[in-house]
mmCIF file of C-alpha atoms in Angstrom:
data_model
loop_
_atom_site.group_PDB
_atom_site.id
_atom_site.type_symbol
_atom_site.label_atom_id
_atom_site.label_comp_id
_atom_site.label_asym_id
_atom_site.label_seq_id
_atom_site.Cartn_x
_atom_site.Cartn_y
_atom_site.Cartn_z
ATOM 1 C CA MET A 730 2.488 -13.224 -20.641
ATOM 2 C CA GLU A 731 2.181 -14.425 -17.008
ATOM 3 C CA GLN A 732 5.667 -13.566 -15.160
ATOM 4 C CA PRO A 733 7.393 -16.257 -13.188
ATOM 5 C CA ARG A 734 6.574 -16.245 -9.234
ATOM 6 C CA THR A 735 10.389 -15.418 -8.507
ATOM 7 C CA ARG A 736 10.093 -12.385 -10.799
ATOM 8 C CA LYS A 737 6.902 -11.178 -9.111
ATOM 9 C CA LEU A 738 8.224 -11.685 -5.561
ATOM 10 C CA VAL A 739 11.346 -9.445 -6.499
ATOM 11 C CA ALA A 740 9.151 -6.814 -7.930
ATOM 12 C CA GLU A 741 6.852 -6.865 -4.447
ATOM 13 C CA TYR A 742 10.108 -6.842 -2.299
ATOM 14 C CA LEU A 743 11.642 -3.991 -4.430
ATOM 15 C CA GLY A 744 8.250 -1.884 -4.603
ATOM 16 C CA SER A 745 7.620 -2.410 -1.069
ATOM 17 C CA MET A 746 11.142 -1.368 0.038
ATOM 18 C CA LEU A 747 10.722 1.765 -2.183
ATOM 19 C CA LEU A 748 7.465 2.675 -0.996
ATOM 20 C CA ALA A 749 8.566 2.542 2.590
ATOM 21 C CA ALA A 750 11.657 4.515 1.950
ATOM 22 C CA LEU A 751 9.277 7.034 0.077
ATOM 23 C CA VAL A 752 6.798 7.495 2.788
ATOM 24 C CA ILE A 753 9.426 7.656 5.844
ATOM 25 C CA GLY A 754 12.059 9.546 3.910
ATOM 26 C CA SER A 755 9.968 12.008 2.616
ATOM 27 C CA GLY A 756 8.585 12.249 6.249
ATOM 28 C CA ILE A 757 12.023 12.829 7.526
ATOM 29 C CA ALA A 758 12.832 15.535 5.070
ATOM 30 C CA ALA A 759 9.629 17.405 5.771
ATOM 31 C CA GLN A 760 10.305 17.222 9.365
ATOM 32 C CA ARG A 761 13.909 18.804 8.610
ATOM 33 C CA LEU A 762 12.584 21.274 6.384
ATOM 34 C CA SER A 763 9.614 22.409 8.099
ATOM 35 C CA PRO A 764 10.476 21.818 11.577
ATOM 36 C CA ALA A 765 7.683 24.430 13.063
ATOM 37 C CA ASP A 766 4.880 23.661 10.755
ATOM 38 C CA THR A 767 3.062 20.330 11.052
ATOM 39 C CA GLY A 768 0.786 21.272 8.465
ATOM 40 C CA LEU A 769 3.261 21.901 5.982
ATOM 41 C CA GLN A 770 5.372 18.608 7.077
ATOM 42 C CA LEU A 771 1.977 16.549 6.215
ATOM 43 C CA THR A 772 1.613 18.362 2.773
ATOM 44 C CA GLU A 773 5.092 17.713 1.606
ATOM 45 C CA ASN A 774 4.935 14.116 3.015
ATOM 46 C CA ALA A 775 1.415 13.609 1.278
ATOM 47 C CA ALA A 776 2.833 15.228 -2.153
ATOM 48 C CA ALA A 777 5.673 12.986 -2.229
ATOM 49 C CA THR A 778 3.771 9.787 -1.417
ATOM 50 C CA ALA A 779 1.135 10.379 -4.011
ATOM 51 C CA ALA A 780 3.709 11.231 -6.692
ATOM 52 C CA GLY A 781 5.964 8.456 -5.811
ATOM 53 C CA LEU A 782 3.355 5.750 -5.484
ATOM 54 C CA PHE A 783 2.068 6.601 -9.234
ATOM 55 C CA ALA A 784 5.545 5.996 -10.282
ATOM 56 C CA LEU A 785 6.176 3.023 -8.515
ATOM 57 C CA ILE A 786 2.952 1.188 -9.792
ATOM 58 C CA LEU A 787 3.939 2.010 -13.367
ATOM 59 C CA MET A 788 7.248 0.684 -12.634
ATOM 60 C CA PHE A 789 6.450 -2.754 -10.977
ATOM 61 C CA GLY A 790 2.533 -3.214 -12.301
ATOM 62 C CA PRO A 791 3.519 -5.203 -15.456
ATOM 63 C CA ILE A 792 5.407 -7.507 -13.299
ATOM 64 C CA SER A 793 3.822 -8.497 -9.929
ATOM 65 C CA GLY A 794 0.453 -6.182 -10.075
ATOM 66 C CA ALA A 795 2.290 -3.631 -8.040
ATOM 67 C CA HIS A 796 0.254 -4.556 -4.698
ATOM 68 C CA PHE A 797 2.816 -3.934 -2.026
ATOM 69 C CA ASN A 798 0.105 -4.554 0.174
ATOM 70 C CA PRO A 799 -1.177 -7.676 1.796
ATOM 71 C CA VAL A 800 -4.875 -6.363 1.704
ATOM 72 C CA VAL A 801 -4.743 -5.839 -1.925
ATOM 73 C CA SER A 802 -3.321 -9.301 -2.732
ATOM 74 C CA PHE A 803 -5.518 -11.273 -0.607
ATOM 75 C CA VAL A 804 -8.526 -9.438 -1.831
ATOM 76 C CA ASP A 805 -7.210 -9.988 -5.358
ATOM 77 C CA ALA A 806 -6.896 -13.677 -4.551
ATOM 78 C CA ALA A 807 -10.551 -13.773 -3.115
ATOM 79 C CA PHE A 808 -11.650 -12.600 -6.704
ATOM 80 C CA GLY A 809 -9.658 -15.237 -8.252
ATOM 81 C CA GLY A 810 -7.059 -13.050 -10.029
ATOM 82 C CA LEU A 811 -3.945 -14.146 -7.876
ATOM 83 C CA PRO A 812 -3.450 -17.692 -6.939
ATOM 84 C CA TRP A 813 -3.601 -18.096 -3.091
ATOM 85 C CA ARG A 814 -0.097 -19.462 -2.971
ATOM 86 C CA HIS A 815 1.204 -16.323 -4.502
ATOM 87 C CA ALA A 816 -0.766 -14.340 -2.105
ATOM 88 C CA LEU A 817 0.788 -16.028 0.699
ATOM 89 C CA ALA A 818 4.178 -15.410 -0.644
ATOM 90 C CA TYR A 819 3.501 -11.812 -1.276
ATOM 91 C CA LEU A 820 2.615 -11.163 2.449
ATOM 92 C CA PRO A 821 6.226 -11.871 4.046
ATOM 93 C CA THR A 822 7.734 -10.396 0.746
ATOM 94 C CA GLN A 823 5.998 -7.092 1.201
ATOM 95 C CA ILE A 824 6.614 -6.820 5.111
ATOM 96 C CA ALA A 825 10.204 -7.534 4.427
ATOM 97 C CA GLY A 826 10.337 -4.990 1.886
ATOM 98 C CA CYS A 827 8.754 -2.379 3.906
ATOM 99 C CA ILE A 828 11.012 -3.101 6.893
ATOM 100 C CA SER A 829 14.065 -2.973 4.541
ATOM 101 C CA GLY A 830 12.776 0.455 3.182
ATOM 102 C CA ALA A 831 12.195 2.013 6.714
ATOM 103 C CA VAL A 832 16.214 1.196 7.172
ATOM 104 C CA LEU A 833 17.124 2.453 4.150
ATOM 105 C CA ALA A 834 14.994 5.880 4.725
ATOM 106 C CA ASN A 835 16.903 5.973 8.125
ATOM 107 C CA LEU A 836 20.461 5.478 6.603
ATOM 108 C CA MET A 837 19.773 8.088 3.814
ATOM 109 C CA PHE A 838 19.126 10.638 6.441
ATOM 110 C CA ALA A 839 22.011 9.557 8.484
ATOM 111 C CA THR A 840 19.888 8.382 11.460
ATOM 112 C CA THR A 841 20.011 5.333 13.600
ATOM 113 C CA PRO A 842 19.273 2.386 11.165
ATOM 114 C CA VAL A 843 16.628 1.064 13.295
ATOM 115 C CA SER A 844 14.987 3.189 15.740
ATOM 116 C CA ILE A 845 11.691 1.960 17.188
ATOM 117 C CA SER A 846 8.909 4.732 16.691
ATOM 118 C CA THR A 847 7.300 6.207 19.941
ATOM 119 C CA THR A 848 4.435 7.599 18.067
ATOM 120 C CA HIS A 849 1.242 6.266 19.702
ATOM 121 C CA ARG A 850 -1.983 6.416 17.179
ATOM 122 C CA ALA A 851 -4.206 3.887 18.656
ATOM 123 C CA THR A 852 -7.324 5.651 19.392
ATOM 124 C CA ALA A 853 -10.906 4.758 18.391
ATOM 125 C CA ALA A 854 -10.748 7.664 15.676
ATOM 126 C CA HIS A 855 -7.595 6.581 14.199
ATOM 127 C CA GLY A 856 -9.180 2.955 13.960
ATOM 128 C CA LEU A 857 -12.221 4.155 12.127
ATOM 129 C CA ALA A 858 -10.166 6.007 9.873
ATOM 130 C CA GLU A 859 -8.113 3.179 8.839
ATOM 131 C CA VAL A 860 -11.213 1.106 8.171
ATOM 132 C CA VAL A 861 -12.356 4.063 5.899
ATOM 133 C CA ALA A 862 -8.993 4.548 4.260
ATOM 134 C CA THR A 863 -8.596 0.826 3.582
ATOM 135 C CA ALA A 864 -11.874 0.226 2.383
ATOM 136 C CA GLY A 865 -11.811 3.186 0.160
ATOM 137 C CA LEU A 866 -8.501 2.193 -1.476
ATOM 138 C CA ILE A 867 -9.366 -1.325 -2.162
ATOM 139 C CA LEU A 868 -12.932 -0.463 -3.458
ATOM 140 C CA MET A 869 -11.403 2.016 -5.778
ATOM 141 C CA ILE A 870 -8.670 -0.434 -7.207
ATOM 142 C CA PHE A 871 -10.814 -3.237 -7.923
ATOM 143 C CA SER A 872 -13.928 -1.124 -9.163
ATOM 144 C CA LEU A 873 -11.296 0.085 -11.854
ATOM 145 C CA VAL A 874 -10.181 -3.289 -12.621
ATOM 146 C CA ARG A 875 -13.779 -4.876 -12.794
ATOM 147 C CA SER A 876 -15.103 -2.176 -14.924
ATOM 148 C CA GLY A 877 -12.296 -2.343 -17.486
ATOM 149 C CA ARG A 878 -10.331 0.676 -16.180
ATOM 150 C CA ALA A 879 -7.202 -0.731 -14.711
ATOM 151 C CA GLU A 880 -4.901 1.513 -16.888
ATOM 152 C CA ARG A 881 -6.092 4.463 -14.772
ATOM 153 C CA ALA A 882 -5.030 2.731 -11.160
ATOM 154 C CA PRO A 883 -1.721 4.224 -11.016
ATOM 155 C CA ALA A 884 -2.818 7.793 -10.907
ATOM 156 C CA ALA A 885 -6.087 6.945 -9.135
ATOM 157 C CA VAL A 886 -4.164 5.167 -6.322
ATOM 158 C CA GLY A 887 -1.562 7.807 -6.033
ATOM 159 C CA ALA A 888 -4.282 10.500 -5.836
ATOM 160 C CA TYR A 889 -6.339 8.734 -3.284
ATOM 161 C CA ILE A 890 -3.499 8.141 -0.916
ATOM 162 C CA GLY A 891 -2.497 11.873 -1.285
ATOM 163 C CA ALA A 892 -6.121 12.991 -0.245
ATOM 164 C CA ALA A 893 -6.512 10.370 2.332
ATOM 165 C CA TYR A 894 -3.423 11.750 4.169
ATOM 166 C CA TRP A 895 -5.820 14.792 4.910
ATOM 167 C CA PHE A 896 -9.289 13.495 5.198
ATOM 168 C CA THR A 897 -8.461 10.412 7.476
ATOM 169 C CA SER A 898 -7.144 11.202 10.950
ATOM 170 C CA SER A 899 -4.642 8.390 10.874
ATOM 171 C CA THR A 900 -3.168 9.933 7.847
ATOM 172 C CA SER A 901 -4.420 6.637 5.587
ATOM 173 C CA PHE A 902 -1.740 3.960 6.200
ATOM 174 C CA ALA A 903 -4.330 1.360 4.822
ATOM 175 C CA ASN A 904 -1.608 -1.120 4.482
ATOM 176 C CA PRO A 905 -0.401 -3.776 7.002
ATOM 177 C CA ALA A 906 3.157 -4.123 5.551
ATOM 178 C CA ILE A 907 3.821 -0.408 5.775
ATOM 179 C CA THR A 908 2.248 -0.277 8.998
ATOM 180 C CA ILE A 909 4.732 -2.770 10.376
ATOM 181 C CA GLY A 910 7.788 -1.254 8.323
ATOM 182 C CA ARG A 911 6.876 2.337 9.904
ATOM 183 C CA MET A 912 7.331 0.874 13.411
ATOM 184 C CA PHE A 913 11.013 0.746 12.631
ATOM 185 C CA SER A 914 11.856 4.542 12.246
ATOM 186 C CA ASP A 915 11.284 7.075 15.087
ATOM 187 C CA THR A 916 10.358 9.855 12.791
ATOM 188 C CA PHE A 917 7.406 11.816 11.551
ATOM 189 C CA SER A 918 5.967 8.712 9.880
ATOM 190 C CA GLY A 919 6.558 6.373 12.386
ATOM 191 C CA ILE A 920 4.051 4.374 14.438
ATOM 192 C CA ALA A 921 4.666 2.963 18.112
ATOM 193 C CA PRO A 922 4.363 -0.885 18.160
ATOM 194 C CA ALA A 923 1.599 -0.753 20.659
ATOM 195 C CA SER A 924 -0.767 1.070 18.170
ATOM 196 C CA VAL A 925 -0.196 -1.442 15.321
ATOM 197 C CA PRO A 926 -2.592 -4.197 16.344
ATOM 198 C CA LEU A 927 -5.499 -1.711 16.028
ATOM 199 C CA PHE A 928 -4.324 -0.552 12.820
ATOM 200 C CA LEU A 929 -3.781 -4.043 11.293
ATOM 201 C CA ALA A 930 -7.527 -5.034 12.604
ATOM 202 C CA ALA A 931 -9.069 -1.932 11.239
ATOM 203 C CA GLN A 932 -6.909 -2.685 7.735
ATOM 204 C CA ILE A 933 -8.370 -6.197 7.697
ATOM 205 C CA LEU A 934 -12.064 -5.205 8.362
ATOM 206 C CA GLY A 935 -11.679 -2.406 5.757
ATOM 207 C CA GLY A 936 -10.592 -4.858 3.269
ATOM 208 C CA ALA A 937 -13.257 -7.111 4.022
ATOM 209 C CA LEU A 938 -15.781 -4.488 3.698
ATOM 210 C CA ALA A 939 -14.523 -3.579 0.261
ATOM 211 C CA LEU A 940 -14.547 -6.976 -1.130
ATOM 212 C CA LEU A 941 -18.208 -6.990 -0.133
ATOM 213 C CA GLY A 942 -18.772 -3.491 -1.764
ATOM 214 C CA VAL A 943 -17.198 -4.645 -5.121
ATOM 215 C CA ARG A 944 -19.224 -7.713 -5.042
ATOM 216 C CA VAL A 945 -22.498 -5.591 -4.682
ATOM 217 C CA LEU A 946 -21.567 -2.725 -6.973
ATOM 218 C CA TYR A 947 -20.125 -4.988 -9.832
ATOM 219 C CA PRO A 948 -21.633 -8.148 -9.482
ATOM 220 C CA GLY A 949 -20.851 -10.762 -12.677
ATOM 221 C CA MET A 950 -18.500 -8.056 -14.071
ATOM 222 C CA LYS A 951 -15.154 -9.426 -15.276
ATOM 223 C CA PRO A 952 -11.695 -8.008 -15.348
ATOM 224 C CA ALA A 953 -10.606 -6.115 -18.418
ATOM 225 C CA GLN A 954 -8.571 -8.238 -20.698
ATOM 226 C CA ALA A 955 -6.262 -5.193 -21.297
ATOM 227 C CA ALA A 956 -5.796 -4.592 -17.713
ATOM 228 C CA ASP A 957 -1.876 -4.808 -17.396
ATOM 229 C CA VAL A 958 -1.472 -2.723 -14.463
ATOM 230 C CA VAL A 959 -2.466 -3.655 -10.843
ATOM 231 C CA VAL A 960 -3.509 -7.068 -11.396
ATOM 232 C CA PRO A 961 -1.853 -8.248 -14.684
ATOM 233 C CA HIS A 962 -2.088 -11.811 -13.876
ATOM 234 C CA VAL A 963 -5.812 -11.694 -14.423
ATOM 235 C CA ALA A 964 -5.172 -10.379 -18.126
ATOM 236 C CA ALA A 965 -2.416 -13.054 -18.625
ATOM 237 C CA THR A 966 -4.963 -16.173 -17.446
ATOM 238 C CA SER A 967 -7.755 -14.538 -19.379
ATOM 239 C CA ARG A 968 -5.844 -14.481 -22.636
#
């Protein structure tokens, strides 16, 4: 059954908050546990994010679709799965959730509640990496949904993000909301405000390319009626 919009927004806020707390908190823990080994820090951060993201999607997917990502929401709306008014409401909710999650992570590790990151990431290589990371994520999600395999999305999203920490130079932010949230923590997972515009532009471009890719690869295919995770509202309206 279609969930009320207020319940969806609460789920998106909480999921985005926990996602940011997960990414930033595990980054802080990794930095403290392995201070002399950047590779080990990244391994710990990636493993925690991959596993935690899987759990968060299972938790909130049946309510809001567990987007936690404006690019996912707007591509979903472009495919007709999410009403545009809901996608527009999701955007500030996801951003607010990720900022709250950054503050929560800082507090849990007894650091300053808000500390603006000084980690600069704005290079051409990082921009290209974000295009690839975002396009791959969106293409994977909607390929699964449109081919009737949406129930596999929680594991697939976690696995993809965990892998993309390593195969992209940007460590795969792939999400405008989490990019903005990560500005508010000057820790291992942070990003300097000056680097954010490049990341946002690359993520939007990656989402647009993925939307075209799904249309080419899956023309005329409809979302599975049993899809109760990632974009459950599609299933609800189909039924």
